[in-house]
Coordinates of C-alpha atoms in Angstrom, one line a residue:
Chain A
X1 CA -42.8 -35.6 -65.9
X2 CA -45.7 -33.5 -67.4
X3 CA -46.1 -29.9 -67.6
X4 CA -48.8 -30.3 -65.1
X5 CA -46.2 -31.6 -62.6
X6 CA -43.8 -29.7 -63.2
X7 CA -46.0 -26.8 -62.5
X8 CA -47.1 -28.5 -59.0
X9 CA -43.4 -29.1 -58.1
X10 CA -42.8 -24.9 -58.5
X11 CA -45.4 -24.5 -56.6
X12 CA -44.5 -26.7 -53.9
X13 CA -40.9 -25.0 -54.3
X14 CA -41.9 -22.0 -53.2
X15 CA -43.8 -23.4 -50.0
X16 CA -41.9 -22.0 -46.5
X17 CA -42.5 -23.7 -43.0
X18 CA -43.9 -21.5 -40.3
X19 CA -41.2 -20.8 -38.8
X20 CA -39.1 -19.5 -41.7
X21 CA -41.2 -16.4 -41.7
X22 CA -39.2 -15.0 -39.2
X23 CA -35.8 -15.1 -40.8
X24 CA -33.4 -12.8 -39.9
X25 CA -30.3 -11.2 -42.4
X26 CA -27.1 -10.4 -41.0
X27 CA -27.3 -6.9 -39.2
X28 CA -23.8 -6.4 -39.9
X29 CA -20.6 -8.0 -40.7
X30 CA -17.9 -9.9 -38.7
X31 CA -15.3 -7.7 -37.9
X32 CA -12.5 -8.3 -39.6
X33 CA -8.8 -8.4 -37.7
X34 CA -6.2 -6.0 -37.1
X35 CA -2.9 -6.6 -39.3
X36 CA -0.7 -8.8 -37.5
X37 CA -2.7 -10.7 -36.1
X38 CA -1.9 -14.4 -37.0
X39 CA -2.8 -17.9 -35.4
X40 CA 0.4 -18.8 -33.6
X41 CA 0.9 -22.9 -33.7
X42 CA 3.6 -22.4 -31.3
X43 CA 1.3 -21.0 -28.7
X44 CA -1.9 -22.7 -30.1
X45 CA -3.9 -19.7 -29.7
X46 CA -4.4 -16.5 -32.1
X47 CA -1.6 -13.8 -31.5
X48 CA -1.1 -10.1 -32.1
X49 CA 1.4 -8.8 -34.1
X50 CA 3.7 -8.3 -31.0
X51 CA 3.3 -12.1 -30.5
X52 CA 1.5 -12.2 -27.3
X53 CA -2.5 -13.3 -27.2
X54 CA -4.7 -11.7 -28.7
X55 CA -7.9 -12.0 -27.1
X56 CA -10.3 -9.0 -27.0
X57 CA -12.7 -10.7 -30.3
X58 CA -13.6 -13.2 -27.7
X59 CA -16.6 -11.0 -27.1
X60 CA -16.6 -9.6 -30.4
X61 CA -17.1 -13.3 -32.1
X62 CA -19.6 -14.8 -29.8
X63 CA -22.0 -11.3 -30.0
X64 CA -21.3 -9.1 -33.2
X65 CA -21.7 -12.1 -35.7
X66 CA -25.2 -13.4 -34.9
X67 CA -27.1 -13.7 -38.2
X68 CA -24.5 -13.0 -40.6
X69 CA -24.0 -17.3 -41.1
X70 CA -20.4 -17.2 -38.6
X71 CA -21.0 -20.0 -36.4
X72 CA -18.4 -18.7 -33.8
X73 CA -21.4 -16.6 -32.8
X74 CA -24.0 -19.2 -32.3
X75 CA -24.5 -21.2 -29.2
X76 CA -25.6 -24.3 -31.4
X77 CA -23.5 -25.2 -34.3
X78 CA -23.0 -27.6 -36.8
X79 CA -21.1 -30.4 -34.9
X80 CA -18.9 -33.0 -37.2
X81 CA -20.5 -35.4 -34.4
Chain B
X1 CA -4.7 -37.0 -13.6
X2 CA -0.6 -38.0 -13.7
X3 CA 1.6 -35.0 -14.6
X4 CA 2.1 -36.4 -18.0
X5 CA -1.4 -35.9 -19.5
X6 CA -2.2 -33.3 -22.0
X7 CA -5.6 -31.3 -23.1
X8 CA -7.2 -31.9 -26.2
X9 CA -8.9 -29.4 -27.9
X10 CA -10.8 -29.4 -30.7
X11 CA -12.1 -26.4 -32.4
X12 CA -11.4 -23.7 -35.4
X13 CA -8.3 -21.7 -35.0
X14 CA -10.3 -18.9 -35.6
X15 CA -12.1 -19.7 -31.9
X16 CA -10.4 -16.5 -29.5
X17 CA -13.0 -18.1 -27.2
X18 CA -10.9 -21.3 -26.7
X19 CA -8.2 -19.7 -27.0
X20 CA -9.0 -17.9 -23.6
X21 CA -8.7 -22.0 -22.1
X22 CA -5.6 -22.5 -23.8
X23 CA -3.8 -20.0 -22.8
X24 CA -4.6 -20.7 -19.0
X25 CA -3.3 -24.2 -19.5
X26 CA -0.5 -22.7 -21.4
X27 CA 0.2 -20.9 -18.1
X28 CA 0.0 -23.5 -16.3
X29 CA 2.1 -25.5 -18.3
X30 CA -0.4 -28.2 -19.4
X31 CA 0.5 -30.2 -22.4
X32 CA -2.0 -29.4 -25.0
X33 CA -2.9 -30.1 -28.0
X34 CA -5.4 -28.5 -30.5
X35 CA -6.4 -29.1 -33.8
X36 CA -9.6 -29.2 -36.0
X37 CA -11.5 -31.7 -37.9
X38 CA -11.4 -29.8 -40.7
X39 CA -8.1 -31.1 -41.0
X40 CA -8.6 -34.6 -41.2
X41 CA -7.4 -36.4 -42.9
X42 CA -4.8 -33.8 -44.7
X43 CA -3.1 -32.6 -42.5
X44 CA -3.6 -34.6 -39.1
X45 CA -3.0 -38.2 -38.9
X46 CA -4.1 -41.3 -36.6
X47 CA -3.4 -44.5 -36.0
X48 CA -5.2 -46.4 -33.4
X49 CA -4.1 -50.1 -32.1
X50 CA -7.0 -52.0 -30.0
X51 CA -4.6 -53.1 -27.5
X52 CA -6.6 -53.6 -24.1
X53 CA -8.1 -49.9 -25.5
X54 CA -6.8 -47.4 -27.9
X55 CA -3.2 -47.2 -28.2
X56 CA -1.2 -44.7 -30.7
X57 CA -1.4 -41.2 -31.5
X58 CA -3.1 -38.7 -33.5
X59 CA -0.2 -35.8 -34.9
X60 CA -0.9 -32.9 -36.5
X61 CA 2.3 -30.9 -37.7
X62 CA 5.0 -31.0 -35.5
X63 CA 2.7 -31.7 -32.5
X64 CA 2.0 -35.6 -31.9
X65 CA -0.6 -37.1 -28.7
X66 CA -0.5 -40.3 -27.6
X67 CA -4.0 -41.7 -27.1
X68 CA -3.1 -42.9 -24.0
X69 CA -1.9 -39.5 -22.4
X70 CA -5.1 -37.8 -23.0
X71 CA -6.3 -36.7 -20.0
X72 CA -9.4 -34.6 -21.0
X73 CA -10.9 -33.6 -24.3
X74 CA -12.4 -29.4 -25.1
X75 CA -15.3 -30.3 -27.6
X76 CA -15.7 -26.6 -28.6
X77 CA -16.1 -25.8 -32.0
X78 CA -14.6 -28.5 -34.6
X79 CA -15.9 -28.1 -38.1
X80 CA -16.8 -30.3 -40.8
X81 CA -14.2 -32.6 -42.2
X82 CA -12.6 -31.6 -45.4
X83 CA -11.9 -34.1 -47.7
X84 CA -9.4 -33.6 -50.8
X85 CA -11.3 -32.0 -53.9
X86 CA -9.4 -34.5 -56.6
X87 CA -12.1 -37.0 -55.3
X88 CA -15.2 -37.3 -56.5
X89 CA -18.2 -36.1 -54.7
X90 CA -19.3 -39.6 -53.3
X91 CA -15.5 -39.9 -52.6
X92 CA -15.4 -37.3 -50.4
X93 CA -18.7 -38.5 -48.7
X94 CA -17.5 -41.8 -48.1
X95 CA -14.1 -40.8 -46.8
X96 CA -16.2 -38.2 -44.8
X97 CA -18.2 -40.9 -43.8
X98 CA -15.4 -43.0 -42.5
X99 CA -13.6 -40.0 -41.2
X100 CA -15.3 -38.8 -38.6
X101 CA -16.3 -42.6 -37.4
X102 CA -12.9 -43.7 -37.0
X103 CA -11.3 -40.6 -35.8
X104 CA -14.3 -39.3 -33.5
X105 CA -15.1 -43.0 -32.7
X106 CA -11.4 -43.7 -31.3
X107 CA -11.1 -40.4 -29.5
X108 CA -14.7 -40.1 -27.8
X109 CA -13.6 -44.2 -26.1
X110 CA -10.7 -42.8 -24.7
X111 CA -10.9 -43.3 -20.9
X112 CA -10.8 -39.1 -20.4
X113 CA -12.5 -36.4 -19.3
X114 CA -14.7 -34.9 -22.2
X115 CA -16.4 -31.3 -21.8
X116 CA -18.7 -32.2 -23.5
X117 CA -18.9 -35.2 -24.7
X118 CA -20.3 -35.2 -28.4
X119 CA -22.7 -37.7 -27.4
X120 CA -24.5 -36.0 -24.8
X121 CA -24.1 -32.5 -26.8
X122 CA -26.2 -34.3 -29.2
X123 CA -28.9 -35.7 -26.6
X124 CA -29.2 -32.6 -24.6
X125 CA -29.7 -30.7 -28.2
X126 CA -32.8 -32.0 -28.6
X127 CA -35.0 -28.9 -26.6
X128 CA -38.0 -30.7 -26.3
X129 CA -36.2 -33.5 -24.3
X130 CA -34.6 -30.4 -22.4
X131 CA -37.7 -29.5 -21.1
X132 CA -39.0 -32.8 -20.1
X133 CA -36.0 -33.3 -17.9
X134 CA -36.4 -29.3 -16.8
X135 CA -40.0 -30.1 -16.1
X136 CA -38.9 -32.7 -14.0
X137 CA -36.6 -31.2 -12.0
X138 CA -38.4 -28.3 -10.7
X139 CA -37.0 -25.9 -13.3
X140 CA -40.4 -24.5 -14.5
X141 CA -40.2 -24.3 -18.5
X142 CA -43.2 -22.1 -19.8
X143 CA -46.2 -23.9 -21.3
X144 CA -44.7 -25.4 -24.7
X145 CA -46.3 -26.6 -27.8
X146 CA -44.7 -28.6 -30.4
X147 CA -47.2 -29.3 -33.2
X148 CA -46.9 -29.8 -37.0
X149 CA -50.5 -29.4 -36.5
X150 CA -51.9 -25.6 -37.3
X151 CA -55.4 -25.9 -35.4
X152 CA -53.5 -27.6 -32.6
X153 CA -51.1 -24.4 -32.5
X154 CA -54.3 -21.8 -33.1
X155 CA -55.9 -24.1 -30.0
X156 CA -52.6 -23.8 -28.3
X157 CA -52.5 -19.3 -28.3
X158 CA -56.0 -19.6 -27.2
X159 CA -55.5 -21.5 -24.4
X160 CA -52.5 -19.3 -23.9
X161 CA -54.6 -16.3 -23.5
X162 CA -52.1 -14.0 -24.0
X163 CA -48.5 -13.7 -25.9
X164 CA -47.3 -16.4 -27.2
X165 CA -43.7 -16.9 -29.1
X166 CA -42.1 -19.3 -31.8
X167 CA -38.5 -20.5 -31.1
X168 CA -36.7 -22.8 -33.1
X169 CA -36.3 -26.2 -32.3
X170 CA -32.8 -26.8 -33.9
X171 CA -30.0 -24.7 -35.3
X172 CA -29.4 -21.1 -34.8
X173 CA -28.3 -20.2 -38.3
X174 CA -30.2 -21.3 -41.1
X175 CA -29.6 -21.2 -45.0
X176 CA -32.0 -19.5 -47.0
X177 CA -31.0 -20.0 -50.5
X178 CA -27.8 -19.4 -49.8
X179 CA -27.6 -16.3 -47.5
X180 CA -26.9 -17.2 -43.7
X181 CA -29.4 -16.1 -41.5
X182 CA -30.1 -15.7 -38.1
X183 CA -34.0 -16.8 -36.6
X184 CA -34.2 -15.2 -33.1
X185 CA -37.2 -16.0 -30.5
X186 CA -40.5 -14.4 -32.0
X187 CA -43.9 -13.0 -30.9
X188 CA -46.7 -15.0 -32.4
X189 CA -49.9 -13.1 -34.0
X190 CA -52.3 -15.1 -33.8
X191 CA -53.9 -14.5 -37.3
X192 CA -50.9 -15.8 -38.6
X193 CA -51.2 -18.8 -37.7
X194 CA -51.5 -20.6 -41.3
X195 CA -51.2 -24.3 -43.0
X196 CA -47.6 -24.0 -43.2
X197 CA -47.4 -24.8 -40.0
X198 CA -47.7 -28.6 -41.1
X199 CA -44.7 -28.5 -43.4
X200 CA -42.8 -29.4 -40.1
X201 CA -42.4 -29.2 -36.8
X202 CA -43.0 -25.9 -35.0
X203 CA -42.5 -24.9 -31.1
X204 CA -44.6 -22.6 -29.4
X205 CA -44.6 -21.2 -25.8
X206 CA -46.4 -18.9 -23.5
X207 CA -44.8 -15.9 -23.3
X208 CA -43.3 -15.7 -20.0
X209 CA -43.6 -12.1 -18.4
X210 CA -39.6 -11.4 -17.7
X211 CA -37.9 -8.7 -15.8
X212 CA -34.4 -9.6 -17.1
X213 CA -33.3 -13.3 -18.2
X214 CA -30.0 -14.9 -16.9
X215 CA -27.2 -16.9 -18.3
X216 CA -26.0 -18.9 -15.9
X217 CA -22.7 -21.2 -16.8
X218 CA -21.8 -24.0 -15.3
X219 CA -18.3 -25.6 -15.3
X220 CA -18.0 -28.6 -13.5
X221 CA -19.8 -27.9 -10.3
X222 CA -18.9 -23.6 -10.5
X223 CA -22.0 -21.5 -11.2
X224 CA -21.4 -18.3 -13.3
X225 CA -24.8 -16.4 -13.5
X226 CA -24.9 -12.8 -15.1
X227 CA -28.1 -11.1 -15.4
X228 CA -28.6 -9.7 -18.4
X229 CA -30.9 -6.4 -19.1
X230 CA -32.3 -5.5 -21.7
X231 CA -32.2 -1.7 -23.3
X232 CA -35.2 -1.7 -25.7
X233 CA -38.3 -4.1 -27.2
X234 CA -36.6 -6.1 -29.7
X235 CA -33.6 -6.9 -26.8
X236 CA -36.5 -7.7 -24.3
X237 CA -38.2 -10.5 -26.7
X238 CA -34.5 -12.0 -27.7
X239 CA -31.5 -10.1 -26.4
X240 CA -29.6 -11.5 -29.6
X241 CA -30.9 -9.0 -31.2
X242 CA -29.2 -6.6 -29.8
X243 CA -26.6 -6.9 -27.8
X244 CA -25.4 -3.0 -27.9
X245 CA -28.5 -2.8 -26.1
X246 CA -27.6 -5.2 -23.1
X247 CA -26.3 -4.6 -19.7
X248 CA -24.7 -7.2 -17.4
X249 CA -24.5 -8.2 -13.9
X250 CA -23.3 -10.7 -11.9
X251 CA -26.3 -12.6 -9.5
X252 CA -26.4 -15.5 -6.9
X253 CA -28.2 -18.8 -8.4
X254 CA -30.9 -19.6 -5.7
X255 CA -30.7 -23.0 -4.1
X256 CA -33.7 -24.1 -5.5
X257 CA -32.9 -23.6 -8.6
X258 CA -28.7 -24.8 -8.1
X259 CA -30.1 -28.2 -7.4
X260 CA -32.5 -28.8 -10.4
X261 CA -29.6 -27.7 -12.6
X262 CA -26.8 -29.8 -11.0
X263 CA -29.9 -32.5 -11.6
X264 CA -30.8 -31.8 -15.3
X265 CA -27.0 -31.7 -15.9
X266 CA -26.3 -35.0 -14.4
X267 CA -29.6 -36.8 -16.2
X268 CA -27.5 -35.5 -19.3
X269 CA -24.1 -36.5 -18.5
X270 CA -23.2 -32.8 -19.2
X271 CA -20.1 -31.2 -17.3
X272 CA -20.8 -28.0 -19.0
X273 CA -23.7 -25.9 -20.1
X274 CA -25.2 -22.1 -20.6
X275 CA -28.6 -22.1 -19.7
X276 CA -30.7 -19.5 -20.3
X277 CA -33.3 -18.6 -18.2
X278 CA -36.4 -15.5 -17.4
X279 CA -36.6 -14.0 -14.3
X280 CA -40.2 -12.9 -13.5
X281 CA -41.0 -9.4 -11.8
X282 CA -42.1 -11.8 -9.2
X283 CA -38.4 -13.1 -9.5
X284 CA -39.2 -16.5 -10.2
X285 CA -36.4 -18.2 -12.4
X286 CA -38.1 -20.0 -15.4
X287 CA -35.8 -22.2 -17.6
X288 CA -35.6 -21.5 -21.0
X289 CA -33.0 -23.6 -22.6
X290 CA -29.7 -25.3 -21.9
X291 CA -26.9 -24.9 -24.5
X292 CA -24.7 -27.7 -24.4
X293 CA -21.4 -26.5 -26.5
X294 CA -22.7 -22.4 -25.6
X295 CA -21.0 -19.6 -25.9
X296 CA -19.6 -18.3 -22.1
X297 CA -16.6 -15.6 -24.0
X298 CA -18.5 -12.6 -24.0
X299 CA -20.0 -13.0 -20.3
X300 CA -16.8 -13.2 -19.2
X301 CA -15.6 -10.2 -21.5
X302 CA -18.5 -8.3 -19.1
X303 CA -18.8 -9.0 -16.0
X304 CA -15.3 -10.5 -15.6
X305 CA -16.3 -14.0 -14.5
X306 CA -13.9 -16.2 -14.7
X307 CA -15.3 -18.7 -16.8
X308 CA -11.9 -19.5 -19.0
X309 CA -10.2 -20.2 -15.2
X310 CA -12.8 -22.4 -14.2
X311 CA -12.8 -25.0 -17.9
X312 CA -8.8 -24.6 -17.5
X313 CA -8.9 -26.5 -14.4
X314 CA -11.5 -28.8 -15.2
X315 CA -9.6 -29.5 -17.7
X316 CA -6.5 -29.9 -15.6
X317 CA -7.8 -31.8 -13.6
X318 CA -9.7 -34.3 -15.8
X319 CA -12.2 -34.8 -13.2
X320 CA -15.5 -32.8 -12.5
X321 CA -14.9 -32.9 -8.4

């Protein structure tokens, strides 16, 4: 590969769809859980540290994550399908 | 659905959202049994006899299924299978590879109920075939515009006359050198409209004058519709943006618009979905989008909808009616 190419293929490198212009970083972090709070595979479900479910990040994990990568807040995902 | 039958579900264990479902059918006593791809092949185990269909079991700790005692299958949020690291990389592709076909290619056969099925996830993904069918069906899309082309998008905002936005086709997270981020529904200027339009596909749609926009789910044949209002600009272009911003409440579907959903969701084979759509000033409903494997936790957090009742007995009941 000559220099000349090499030089092209930077270039092209740096190219960006449209679209990508409009790229977003995460606002702010996914909150991170209170101690105790374990999955339970008894229960199948996640559980505070008194044992019964825990529930109140299902709003928390579907609306505070968007943009930071954590799929649980995305309505598409990447699907193993 | 005999008594006998239990609930698969397939997601993270990290997903509080699911665990909203399971918990109802832990009330009501319904077998179930949940467990991640990401854990296959380590950790969970099939075996799969082709005797007049599938017959054998997948287990996964303690907890074992028999194929033929699934009753209905919770597609929610599985991740990517994890293959053991002391195998080289095209190792772990090929066992990947052969993963997910035999374990996803058993389980999606199964004679049970699946919400969704992976399958038509994956078919009604694909937005631009969304709004065919919504076209169809009386739903009223905006004007859309799906060009690699950039004259064809610069002819497009003409035409428009007025604002016009870029969504993404696919993906709501993308990864930009690394760092996750986030690409939310954006207004379009019109000088901006460069060559790199034609380094791949791009959609573009007529900004749709919206009062509020509404996320309707639908479970089986229950509607849940919330309005949802938005507090400032950036919430008012994509209310991802902010959700702090947002306020919530509960609305009637109107007929009209009941029946070309119950339609687009039968043309997709879909027994749930969260569609999004704008309500004009006017208050014309205009659909936006349907997604297929949505989130429905937080609407429910709320406006106390009881979306997690309504997927339980679907579930349940392994049957949409």
């Amino acid at each position: 590969m000559s220099d000349h190419d090499l030089m092209n293929e930077s270039a092209e490198a740096l190219l960006q769809p449209y679209g990508m212009r409009f790229l977003q970083a995460p606002r702010r972090a996914a909150q991170g859980r209170p101690d105790g709070v374990h999955y339970s595979s008894e229960l199948q479900l996640t559980v505070g540290a008194d044992g019964n479910p825990w529930k109140t990040d299902a709003m928390a994990s579907e609306t505070s994550t968007n943009n930071d990568g954590n799929q649980s807040g995305e309505d598409t995902n990447t699907d193993p399908w | 659905m005999p008594d006998q039958t239990a609930v698969m579900v397939m997601t993270t264990e990290s997903d509080t959202t699911a665990d909203l479902v399971v918990e109802e059918l832990n009330e009501r006593s319904v077998p179930v049994f949940r467990f991640d791809t990401a854990h296959f092949p380590t950790d969970v185990t099939l075996t799969a006899q082709l005797e007049d269909g599938w017959r054998g079991s997948v287990r996964f700790g303690e907890r074992e299924i028999e194929l033929a005692r699934a009753g209905s299958a919770y597609y929610r949020r599985p991740s990517e299978f994890v293959m053991q690291g002391s195998m080289s990389g095209a190792a772990r592709r090929f066992a990947a590879a052969q993963s997910r076909a035999g374990l996803l290619g058993v389980l999606v056969s199964l004679d049970c109920l699946w919400v969704n099925h992976p399958g038509r996830n994956g078919d009604a993904s694909y937005k631009p075939w969304q709004l065919t069918v919504a076209e169809q069906v009386g739903l009223r899309p905006p004007r859309t515009l799906i060009t690699n082309g950039p004259e064809a998008a610069r002819r497009f905002v003409k035409e428009i006359d007025g604002p016009v936005i870029y969504k993404t086709l696919a993906g709501g997270v993308v990864d930009d050198d690394g760092v996750p981020k986030g690409m939310p529904t954006s207004i379009v200027d019109p000088d901006g409209l460069d060559d790199s339009i034609a380094l791949c596909a791009h959609q573009f749609q007529e900004w749709v004058d919206k009062h509020h926009e509404v996320r309707l789910t639908v479970v089986g044949d229950e509607f849940f519709a919330a309005e949802i209002h938005a507090g400032n600009d950036a919430a008012h272009v994509d209310w991802r943006n902010d959700y702090a911003a947002l306020t919530y409440e509960i609305v009637d579907v109107p007929d009209d618009v009941r029946r070309g959903v119950v339609e687009l969701m039968c043309r997709f084979g879909l027994v749930f979905g969260a569609l999004d759509f704008v309500v004009t000033p006017a208050g014309e409903w205009r659909f936006l989008e349907i997604n297929p494997n949505g989130q429905w936790g937080w609407i429910q957090t709320v406006t106390g909808l009881p979306i997690s009742t309504a997927l339980a007995g679907l579930l349940q009941g392994g049957s949409t009616t």
